[in-house]
XYZ file of C-alpha atoms in Angstrom:
553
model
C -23.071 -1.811 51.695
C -24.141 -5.276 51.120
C -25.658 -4.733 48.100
C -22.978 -3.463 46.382
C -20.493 -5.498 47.585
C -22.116 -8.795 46.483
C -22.869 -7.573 42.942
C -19.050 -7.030 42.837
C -18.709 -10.368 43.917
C -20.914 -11.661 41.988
C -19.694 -10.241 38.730
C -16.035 -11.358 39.916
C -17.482 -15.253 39.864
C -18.865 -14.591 36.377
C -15.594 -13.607 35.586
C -14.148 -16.823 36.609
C -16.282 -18.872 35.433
C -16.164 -17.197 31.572
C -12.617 -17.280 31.699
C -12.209 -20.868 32.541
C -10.815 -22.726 29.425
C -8.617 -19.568 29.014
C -7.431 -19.550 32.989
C -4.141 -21.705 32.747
C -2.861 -19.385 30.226
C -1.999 -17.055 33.300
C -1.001 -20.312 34.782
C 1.406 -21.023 32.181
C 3.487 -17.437 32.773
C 3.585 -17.468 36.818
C 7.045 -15.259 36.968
C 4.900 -12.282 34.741
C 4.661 -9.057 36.347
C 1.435 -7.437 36.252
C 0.944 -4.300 34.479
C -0.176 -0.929 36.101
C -3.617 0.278 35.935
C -4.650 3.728 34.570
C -7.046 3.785 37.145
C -5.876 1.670 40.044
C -9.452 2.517 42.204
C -11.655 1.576 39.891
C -13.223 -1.576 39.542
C -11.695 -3.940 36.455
C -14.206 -4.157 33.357
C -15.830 -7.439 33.013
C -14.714 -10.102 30.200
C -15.742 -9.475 27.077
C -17.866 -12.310 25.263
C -15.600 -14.621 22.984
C -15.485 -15.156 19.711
C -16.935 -18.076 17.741
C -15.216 -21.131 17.120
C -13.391 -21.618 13.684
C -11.248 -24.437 12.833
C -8.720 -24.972 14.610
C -4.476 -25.100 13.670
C -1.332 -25.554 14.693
C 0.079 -22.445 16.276
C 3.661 -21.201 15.784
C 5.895 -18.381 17.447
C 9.645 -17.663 17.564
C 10.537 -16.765 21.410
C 7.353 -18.590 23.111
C 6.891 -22.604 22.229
C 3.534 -22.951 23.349
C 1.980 -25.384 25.349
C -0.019 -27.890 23.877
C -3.537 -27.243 25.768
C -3.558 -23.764 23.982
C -4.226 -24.917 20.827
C -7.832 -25.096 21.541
C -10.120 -23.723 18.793
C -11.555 -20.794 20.821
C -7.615 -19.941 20.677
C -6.929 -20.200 16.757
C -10.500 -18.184 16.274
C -9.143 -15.050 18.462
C -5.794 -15.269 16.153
C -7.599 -15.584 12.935
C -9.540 -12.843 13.509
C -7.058 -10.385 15.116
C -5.025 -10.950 12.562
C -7.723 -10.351 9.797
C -8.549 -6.939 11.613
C -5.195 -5.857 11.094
C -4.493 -6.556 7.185
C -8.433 -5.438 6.721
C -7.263 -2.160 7.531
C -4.025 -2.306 6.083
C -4.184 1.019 3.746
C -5.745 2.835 6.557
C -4.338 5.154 9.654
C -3.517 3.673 12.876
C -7.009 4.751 14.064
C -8.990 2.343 11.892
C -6.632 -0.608 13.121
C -7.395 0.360 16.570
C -10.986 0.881 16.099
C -11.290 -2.680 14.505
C -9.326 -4.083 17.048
C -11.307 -2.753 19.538
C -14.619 -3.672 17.934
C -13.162 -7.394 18.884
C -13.303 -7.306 22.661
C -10.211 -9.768 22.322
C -8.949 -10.608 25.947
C -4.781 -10.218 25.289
C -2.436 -13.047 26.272
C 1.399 -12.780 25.490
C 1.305 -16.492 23.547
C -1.784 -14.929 21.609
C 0.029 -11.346 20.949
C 3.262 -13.523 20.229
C 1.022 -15.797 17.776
C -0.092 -12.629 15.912
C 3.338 -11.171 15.664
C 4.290 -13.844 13.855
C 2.428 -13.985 11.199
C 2.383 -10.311 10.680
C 6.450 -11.113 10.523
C 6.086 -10.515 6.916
C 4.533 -6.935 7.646
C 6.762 -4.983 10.001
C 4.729 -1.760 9.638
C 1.564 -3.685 10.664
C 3.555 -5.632 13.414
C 3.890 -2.832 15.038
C 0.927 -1.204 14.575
C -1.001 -3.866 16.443
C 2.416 -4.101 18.821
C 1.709 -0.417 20.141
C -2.112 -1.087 19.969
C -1.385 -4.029 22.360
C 1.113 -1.903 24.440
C -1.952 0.371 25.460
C -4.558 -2.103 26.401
C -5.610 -2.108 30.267
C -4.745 -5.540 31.791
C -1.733 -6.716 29.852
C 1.611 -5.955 29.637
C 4.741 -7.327 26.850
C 6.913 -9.404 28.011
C 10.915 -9.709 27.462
C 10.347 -12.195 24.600
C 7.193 -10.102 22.870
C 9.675 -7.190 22.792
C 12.559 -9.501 21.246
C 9.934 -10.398 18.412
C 8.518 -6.665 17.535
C 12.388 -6.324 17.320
C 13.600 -9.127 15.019
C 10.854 -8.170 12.595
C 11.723 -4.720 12.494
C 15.292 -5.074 11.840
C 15.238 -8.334 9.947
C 16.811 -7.219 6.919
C 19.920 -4.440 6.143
C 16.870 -1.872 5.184
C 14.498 -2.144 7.301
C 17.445 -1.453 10.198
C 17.805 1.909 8.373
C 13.991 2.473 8.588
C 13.322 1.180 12.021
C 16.965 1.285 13.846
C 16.474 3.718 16.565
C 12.718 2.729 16.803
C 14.625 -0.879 17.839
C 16.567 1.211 20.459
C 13.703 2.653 21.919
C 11.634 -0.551 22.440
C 14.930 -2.107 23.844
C 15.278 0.871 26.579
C 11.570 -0.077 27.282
C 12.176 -3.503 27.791
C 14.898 -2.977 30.131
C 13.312 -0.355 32.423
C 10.415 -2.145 32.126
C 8.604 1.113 31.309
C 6.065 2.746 29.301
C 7.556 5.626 28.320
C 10.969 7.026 27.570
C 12.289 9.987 29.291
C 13.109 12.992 27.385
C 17.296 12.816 28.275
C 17.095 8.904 27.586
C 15.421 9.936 24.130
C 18.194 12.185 23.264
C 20.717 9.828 24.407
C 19.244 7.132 22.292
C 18.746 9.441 19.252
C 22.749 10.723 19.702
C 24.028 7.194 20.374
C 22.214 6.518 16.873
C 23.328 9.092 15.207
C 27.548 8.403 16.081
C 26.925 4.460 14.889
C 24.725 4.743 11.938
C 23.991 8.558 10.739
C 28.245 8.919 10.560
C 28.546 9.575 6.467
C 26.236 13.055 7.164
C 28.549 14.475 9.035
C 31.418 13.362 6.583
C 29.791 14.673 3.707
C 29.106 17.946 5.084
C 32.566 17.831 6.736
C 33.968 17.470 2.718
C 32.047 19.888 1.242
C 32.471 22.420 3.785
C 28.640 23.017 5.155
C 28.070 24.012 8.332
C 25.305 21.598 9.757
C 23.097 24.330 11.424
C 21.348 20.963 13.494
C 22.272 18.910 16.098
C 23.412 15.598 15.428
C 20.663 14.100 16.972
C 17.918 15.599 14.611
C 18.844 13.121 11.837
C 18.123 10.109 13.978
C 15.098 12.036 15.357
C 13.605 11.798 11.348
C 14.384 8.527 11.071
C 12.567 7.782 13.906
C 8.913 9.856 12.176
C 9.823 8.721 9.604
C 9.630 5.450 11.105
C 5.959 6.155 12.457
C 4.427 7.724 9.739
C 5.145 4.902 7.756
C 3.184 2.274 10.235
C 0.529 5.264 9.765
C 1.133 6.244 13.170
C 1.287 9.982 12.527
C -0.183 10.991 15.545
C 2.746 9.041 17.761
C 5.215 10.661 15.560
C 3.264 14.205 16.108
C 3.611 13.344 19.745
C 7.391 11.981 19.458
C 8.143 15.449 17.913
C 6.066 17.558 20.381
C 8.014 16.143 23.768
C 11.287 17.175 22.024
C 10.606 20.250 20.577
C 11.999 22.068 23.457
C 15.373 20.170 23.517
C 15.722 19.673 19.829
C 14.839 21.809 16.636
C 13.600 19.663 14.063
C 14.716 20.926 10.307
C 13.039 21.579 6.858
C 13.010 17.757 6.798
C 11.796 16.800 10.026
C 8.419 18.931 9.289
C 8.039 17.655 5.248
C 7.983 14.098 7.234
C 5.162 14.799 9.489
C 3.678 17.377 6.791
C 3.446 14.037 4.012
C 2.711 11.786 6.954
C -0.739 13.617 7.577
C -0.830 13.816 4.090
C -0.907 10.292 2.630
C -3.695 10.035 6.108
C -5.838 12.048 4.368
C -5.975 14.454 7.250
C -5.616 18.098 4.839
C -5.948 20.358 7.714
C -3.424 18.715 10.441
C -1.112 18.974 7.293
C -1.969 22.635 6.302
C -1.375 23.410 10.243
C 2.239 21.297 9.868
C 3.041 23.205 6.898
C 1.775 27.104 8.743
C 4.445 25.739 11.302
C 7.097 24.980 8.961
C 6.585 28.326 7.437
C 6.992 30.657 11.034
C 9.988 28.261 11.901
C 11.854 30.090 9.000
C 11.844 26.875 7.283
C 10.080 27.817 3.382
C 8.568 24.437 1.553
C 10.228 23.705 -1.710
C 7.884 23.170 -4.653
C 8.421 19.794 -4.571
C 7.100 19.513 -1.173
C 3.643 21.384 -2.612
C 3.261 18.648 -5.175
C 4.109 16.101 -3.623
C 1.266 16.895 -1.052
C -1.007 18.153 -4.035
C -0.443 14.541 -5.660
C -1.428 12.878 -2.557
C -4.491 14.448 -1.989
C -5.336 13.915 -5.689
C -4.493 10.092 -5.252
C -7.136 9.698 -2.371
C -9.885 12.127 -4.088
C -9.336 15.325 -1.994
C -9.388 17.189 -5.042
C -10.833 19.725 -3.319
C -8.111 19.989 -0.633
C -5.632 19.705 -3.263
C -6.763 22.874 -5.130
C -6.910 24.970 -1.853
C -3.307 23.834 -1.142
C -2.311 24.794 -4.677
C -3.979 28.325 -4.281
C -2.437 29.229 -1.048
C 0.698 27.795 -3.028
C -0.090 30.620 -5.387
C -0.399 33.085 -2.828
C 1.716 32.465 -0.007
C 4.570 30.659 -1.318
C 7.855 32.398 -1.799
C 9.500 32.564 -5.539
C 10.978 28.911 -4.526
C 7.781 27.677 -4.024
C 5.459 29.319 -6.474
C 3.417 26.443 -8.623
C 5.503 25.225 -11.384
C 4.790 23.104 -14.503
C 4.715 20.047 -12.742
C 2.165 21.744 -10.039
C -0.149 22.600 -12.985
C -0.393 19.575 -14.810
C -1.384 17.384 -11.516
C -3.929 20.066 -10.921
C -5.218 19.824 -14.182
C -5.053 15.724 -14.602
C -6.747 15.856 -11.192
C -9.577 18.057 -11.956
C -10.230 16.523 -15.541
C -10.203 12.857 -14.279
C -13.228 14.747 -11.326
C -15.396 15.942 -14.325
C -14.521 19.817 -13.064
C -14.135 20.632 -16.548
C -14.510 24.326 -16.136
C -11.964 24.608 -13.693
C -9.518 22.020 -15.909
C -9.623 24.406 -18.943
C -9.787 27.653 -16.472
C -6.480 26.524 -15.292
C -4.890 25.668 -18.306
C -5.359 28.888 -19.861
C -3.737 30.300 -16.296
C -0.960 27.911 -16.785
C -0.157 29.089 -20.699
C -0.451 32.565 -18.996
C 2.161 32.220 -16.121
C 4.731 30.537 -19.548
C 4.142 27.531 -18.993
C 3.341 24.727 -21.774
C 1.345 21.606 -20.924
C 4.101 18.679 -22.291
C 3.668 15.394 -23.580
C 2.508 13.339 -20.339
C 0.086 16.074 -19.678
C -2.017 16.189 -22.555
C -2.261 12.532 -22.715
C -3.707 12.374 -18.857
C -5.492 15.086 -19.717
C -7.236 13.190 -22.442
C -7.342 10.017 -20.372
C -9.086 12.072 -17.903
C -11.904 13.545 -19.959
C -12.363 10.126 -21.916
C -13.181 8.846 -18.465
C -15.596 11.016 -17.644
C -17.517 10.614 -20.981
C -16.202 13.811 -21.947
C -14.956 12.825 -25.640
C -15.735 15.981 -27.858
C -13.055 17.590 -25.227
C -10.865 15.099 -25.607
C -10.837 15.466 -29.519
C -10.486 18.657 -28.994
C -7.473 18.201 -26.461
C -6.238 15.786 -28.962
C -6.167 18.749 -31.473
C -4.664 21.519 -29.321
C -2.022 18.725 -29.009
C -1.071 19.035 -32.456
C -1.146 22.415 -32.944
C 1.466 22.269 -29.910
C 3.669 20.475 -31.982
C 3.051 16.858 -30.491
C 1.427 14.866 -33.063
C -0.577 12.181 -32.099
C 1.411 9.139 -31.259
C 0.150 5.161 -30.781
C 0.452 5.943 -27.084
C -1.761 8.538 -27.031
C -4.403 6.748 -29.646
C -4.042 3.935 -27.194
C -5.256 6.266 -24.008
C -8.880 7.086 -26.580
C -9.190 3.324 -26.872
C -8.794 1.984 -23.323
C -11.726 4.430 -22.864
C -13.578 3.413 -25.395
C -12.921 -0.459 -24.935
C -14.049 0.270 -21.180
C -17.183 1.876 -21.944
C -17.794 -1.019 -24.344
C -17.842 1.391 -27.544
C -17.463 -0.803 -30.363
C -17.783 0.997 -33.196
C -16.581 3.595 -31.950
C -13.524 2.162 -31.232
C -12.748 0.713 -34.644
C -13.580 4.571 -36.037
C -10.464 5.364 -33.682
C -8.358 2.629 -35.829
C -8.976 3.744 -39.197
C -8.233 7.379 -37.596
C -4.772 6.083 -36.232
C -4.238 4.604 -39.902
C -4.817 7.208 -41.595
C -3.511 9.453 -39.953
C -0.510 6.973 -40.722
C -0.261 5.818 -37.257
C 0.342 1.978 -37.357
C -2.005 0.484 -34.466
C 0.252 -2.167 -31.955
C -0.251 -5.256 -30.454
C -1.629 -3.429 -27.490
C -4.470 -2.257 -29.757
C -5.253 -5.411 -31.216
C -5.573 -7.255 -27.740
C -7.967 -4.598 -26.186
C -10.304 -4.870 -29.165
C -9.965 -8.723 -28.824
C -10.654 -8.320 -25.394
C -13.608 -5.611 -26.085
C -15.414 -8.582 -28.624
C -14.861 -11.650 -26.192
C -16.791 -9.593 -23.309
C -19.730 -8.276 -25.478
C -20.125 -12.347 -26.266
C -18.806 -11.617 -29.805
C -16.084 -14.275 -30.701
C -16.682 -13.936 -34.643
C -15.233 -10.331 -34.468
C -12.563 -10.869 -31.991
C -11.367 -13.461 -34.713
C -11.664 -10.579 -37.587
C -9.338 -8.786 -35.829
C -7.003 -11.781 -35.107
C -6.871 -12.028 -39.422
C -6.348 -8.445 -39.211
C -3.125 -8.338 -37.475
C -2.042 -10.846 -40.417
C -3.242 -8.704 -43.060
C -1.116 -5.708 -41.837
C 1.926 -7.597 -40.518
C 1.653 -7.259 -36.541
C 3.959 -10.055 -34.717
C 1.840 -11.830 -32.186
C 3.192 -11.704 -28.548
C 2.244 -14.447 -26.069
C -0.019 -12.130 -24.176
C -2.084 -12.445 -27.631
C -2.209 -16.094 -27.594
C -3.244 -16.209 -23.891
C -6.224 -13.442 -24.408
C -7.188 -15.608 -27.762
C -6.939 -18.920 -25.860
C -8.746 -17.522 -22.921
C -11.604 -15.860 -24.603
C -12.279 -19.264 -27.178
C -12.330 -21.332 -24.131
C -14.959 -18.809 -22.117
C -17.342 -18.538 -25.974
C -17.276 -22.229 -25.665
C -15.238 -22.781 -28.921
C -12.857 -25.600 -27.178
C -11.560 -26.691 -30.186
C -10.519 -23.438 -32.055
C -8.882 -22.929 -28.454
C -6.543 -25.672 -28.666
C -5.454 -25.968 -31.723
C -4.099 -22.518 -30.917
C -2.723 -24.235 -27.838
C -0.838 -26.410 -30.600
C 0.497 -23.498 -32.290
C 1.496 -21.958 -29.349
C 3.407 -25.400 -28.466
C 5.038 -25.589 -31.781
C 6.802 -21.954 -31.616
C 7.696 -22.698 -28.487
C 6.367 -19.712 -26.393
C 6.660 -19.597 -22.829
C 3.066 -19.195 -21.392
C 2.857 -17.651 -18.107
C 2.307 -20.153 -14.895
C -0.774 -18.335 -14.123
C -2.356 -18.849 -16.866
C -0.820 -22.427 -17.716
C -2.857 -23.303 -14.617
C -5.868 -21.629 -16.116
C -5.693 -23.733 -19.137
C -5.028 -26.905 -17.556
C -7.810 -26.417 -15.512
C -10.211 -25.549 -18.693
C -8.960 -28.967 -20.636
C -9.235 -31.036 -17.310
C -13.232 -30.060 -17.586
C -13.665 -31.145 -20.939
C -11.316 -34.570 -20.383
C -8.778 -33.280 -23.468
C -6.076 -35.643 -21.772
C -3.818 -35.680 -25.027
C -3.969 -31.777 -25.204
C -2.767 -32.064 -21.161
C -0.154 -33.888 -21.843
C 1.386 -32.218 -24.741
C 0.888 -28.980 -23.205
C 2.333 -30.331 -19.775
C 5.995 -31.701 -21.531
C 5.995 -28.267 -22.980
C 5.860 -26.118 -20.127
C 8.350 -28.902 -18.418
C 10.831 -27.194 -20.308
C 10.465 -23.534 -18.781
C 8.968 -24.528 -15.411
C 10.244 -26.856 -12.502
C 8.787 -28.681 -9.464
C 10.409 -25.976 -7.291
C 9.310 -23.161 -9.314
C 5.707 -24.481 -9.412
C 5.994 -24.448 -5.645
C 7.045 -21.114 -5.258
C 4.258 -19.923 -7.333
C 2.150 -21.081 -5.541
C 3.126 -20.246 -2.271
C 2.950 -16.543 -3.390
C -0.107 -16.727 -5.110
C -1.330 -17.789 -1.038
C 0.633 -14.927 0.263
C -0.954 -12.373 -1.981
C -4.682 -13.673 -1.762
C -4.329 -13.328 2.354
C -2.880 -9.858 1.963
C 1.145 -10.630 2.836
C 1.966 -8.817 -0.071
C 0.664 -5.848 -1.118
C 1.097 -4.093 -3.985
């Protein structure tokens, strides 16, 4: 036994001894309770390794002031990069957050968990991602004021307290019976407590129209709660949430489209097929809009694959409310043209004419957009003339979807076939055309042509739009023709446009490298007039947010 018992001891004074800079953050919290083990036999894991050192900055949370001696650099480096493992996985499920989390081996202190919740305060579904991820980890346990902040961000503004209200009143019945779970008759009490406060104009409405609500009361704060989860991307908690009270509370038609476009926007196609099998023995029959909804979704993330066996068992085992409509087919078709599955695109849209449906306006155009993308341009000419024949002649819109193909594919001549097309086929191009060929010439290193086209919009009487100026600035400047670029910068100054701040900056920055201080000054009184120090700063400031992920788009 001696063995054993001095390797324990042994790892127990490496544990000490790693943890030393970080040991008077325990010291710092003496009243904290300690959390229960899982496991309380087993013997505790040893410390994880820590992380390197980054520079280090001032730290900042709402409840906890923290002491001065945390500040260390070891400290900020943890932050920096728990926070970076959160918005890295942003647009994924709660299971990549976790998993990158994990992959840190980050030993959890409330100042460092308080730290991180502040400045995710900006992302309240993220907050409380990592706020549940933190909830589960062996060894630590949220305190009082870590619940108050997971709170404040969730109900900071009017809507988010729609979104996240009862979610609030669950993680303040935690906090106060200092558990880690909620009991199924405190659930309901917290979900029918909700309900009489904030759910009240349901009831009135039905109440006024004379419908008989065939659910409880407590089933519309229930949604709001998954709906809550599933947009943090914590399906499976809501899955869970749902599967405790299934026995105590019927969920509706809505309650299973939440969880049903929950797994769906997680790319998970068969927990959603199994949601919407569910739905279907509940007595509960999906609408048609719930089919494409789920059939757009799947197309958005590149299940097109998924998405056409959803829209065949739509086909077959829908009821007449639910059979595919227009709508269905022309997402199926987009979908599967913008794939290269040309077979299947044209296979369905001879199905579609079949069932009496014609594809419309919108549809022909993705269609085309779809097949230019693929390189697929004979079939788009010859979309372009079924479109005709339909009775929707070809419109600048549609000429417009050919050339951002052909601009993209770098298709020059091409391209300017397309324009004598459009004309004669008395179609007057737009503005829009002229700056994608401008743009087209600038990045195949072609300035002379880009400047043709410039004379052209003269020649046939197109009005210039600032966007214009700024992709004819731009592109002189990059070709190395500084002075052709500013003397447009002079005309642009004497008709007084209003150049946008981003690329105002751009400019100044190009006529700072080649030391044009007159042509900084003039330009700088000009833009004085539309722009302010305070605006300037504000720019700024969300130009920061968006390049460290704070806003998304």
């Amino acid at each position: 036994m001696t063995g054993p018992i001095l390797a324990v001891r042994l790892r127990h004074l490496r544990r000490l001894l790693a943890a030393a800079p970080l040991f008077s953050l325990e010291a710092a919290h003496p009243t904290r309770t300690s959390s229960p083990t899982l496991n309380p036999t087993s013997v505790p894991p040893p410390r994880r390794r820590h992380l390197p050192i980054s520079p280090a900055r001032r730290l900042y949370s709402v409840h906890a002031v923290l002491p001065t001696h945390l500040q260390d650099e070891r400290f900020a480096a943890l932050s920096d990069r728990i926070y970076n493992a959160v918005m890295e996985t942003a647009a994924d499920s709660s299971e990549g957050t976790e998993a990158s989390l994990d992959a840190l081996g980050a030993e959890l202190t409330t100042p460092l968990v308080a730290d991180v919740l502040h400045r995710l305060r900006y992302e309240e579904k993220l907050a409380f991602r990592f706020f549940v991820w933190a909830f589960h980890q062996d060894g630590y346990e949220h305190e009082a004021a870590t619940y108050n902040d997971v709170i404040d961000i969730l109900s900071s503004t009017r809507y988010k307290a729609r979104q996240f209200g009862v979610l609030c009143g669950v993680l303040d019945h935690m906090k106060r019976c200092r558990t880690r779970s909620v009991p199924v008759e405190d659930l309901l009490g917290i979900l029918r407590a909700y309900t009489e406060k904030h759910l009240t104009h349901l009831r009135k409405l039905a109440k006024k129209r004379r419908v008989r609500m065939r659910t409880p009361p407590e089933t519309d704060a229930l949604n709001v709660l998954l709906d809550g989860f599933c947009k943090c991307g914590m399906v499976r908690e809501a899955e869970a949430v749902f599967s405790r009270l299934k026995r105590k509370l019927l969920g509706n038609a809505e309650t299973y489209n939440i969880l049903f476009f929950g797994w769906c926007r997680a790319r998970d196609p068969k927990k959603a097929m199994k949601v919407l099998e569910e739905m279907i023995q509940m007595k509960h029959p999906p609408e048609s809009f719930t089919y494409n909804a789920a059939i757009d979704s799947f197309c958005s993330a590149g299940l097109v694959s998924e998405a056409r066996e959803l829209f065949e068992f739509m086909r077959t085992e829908g009821s007449t409310i639910s059979s595919p409509t227009a709508k269905t087919y022309s997402i199926m078709i987009v979908a599967l043209a913008k794939a290269g599955k040309m077979e299947e695109c044209f296979e369905l849209v001879s199905d579609m004419k079949k069932c009496g449906y014609m594809p419309d306006l919108l549809t022909y155009r993705d269609l085309i957009e779809g097949m230019c993308l693929v390189g697929k341009l004979d079939a788009a000419y010859r979309v372009s003339e079924e479109m005709t024949k339909a009775g929707f002649p070809l419109d600048i819109v549609t000429y417009n979807c050919f050339l951002k193909v052909l601009c993209s594919l770098q298709k020059a001549d091409d391209a300017l076939e397309l324009c004598d097309r459009m004309i004669e086929g008395h179609c007057e191009p737009s503005v829009h055309t002229y700056n994608m060929l401008m743009v087209l010439f600038f990045e195949m290193g072609e300035p002379d042509r880009a400047i043709n086209i410039w004379i052209e919009m003269d020649k046939r009487g197109c009005h210039r739009t600032v966007d214009t100026y700024e992709t004819m600035i731009d592109g002189l400047f990059e070709s190395g023709r500084t002075e052709d670029a500013t003397a447009l910068l002079d005309e642009v100054i004497d008709h007084g446009m209003k150049l946008s701040y981003k690329k105002f900056d751009a400019i100044m920055l190009r006529l700072s490298a080649v030391g044009n201080l007159g042509a900084i000054h003039r330009l700088s009184e000009h833009m004085r007039r539309f722009y302010n120090v305070a605006m300037s700063r504000r720019f700024a400031i969300t130009q920061k947010k968006k390049s460290i992920g704070l806003r998304r788009k």
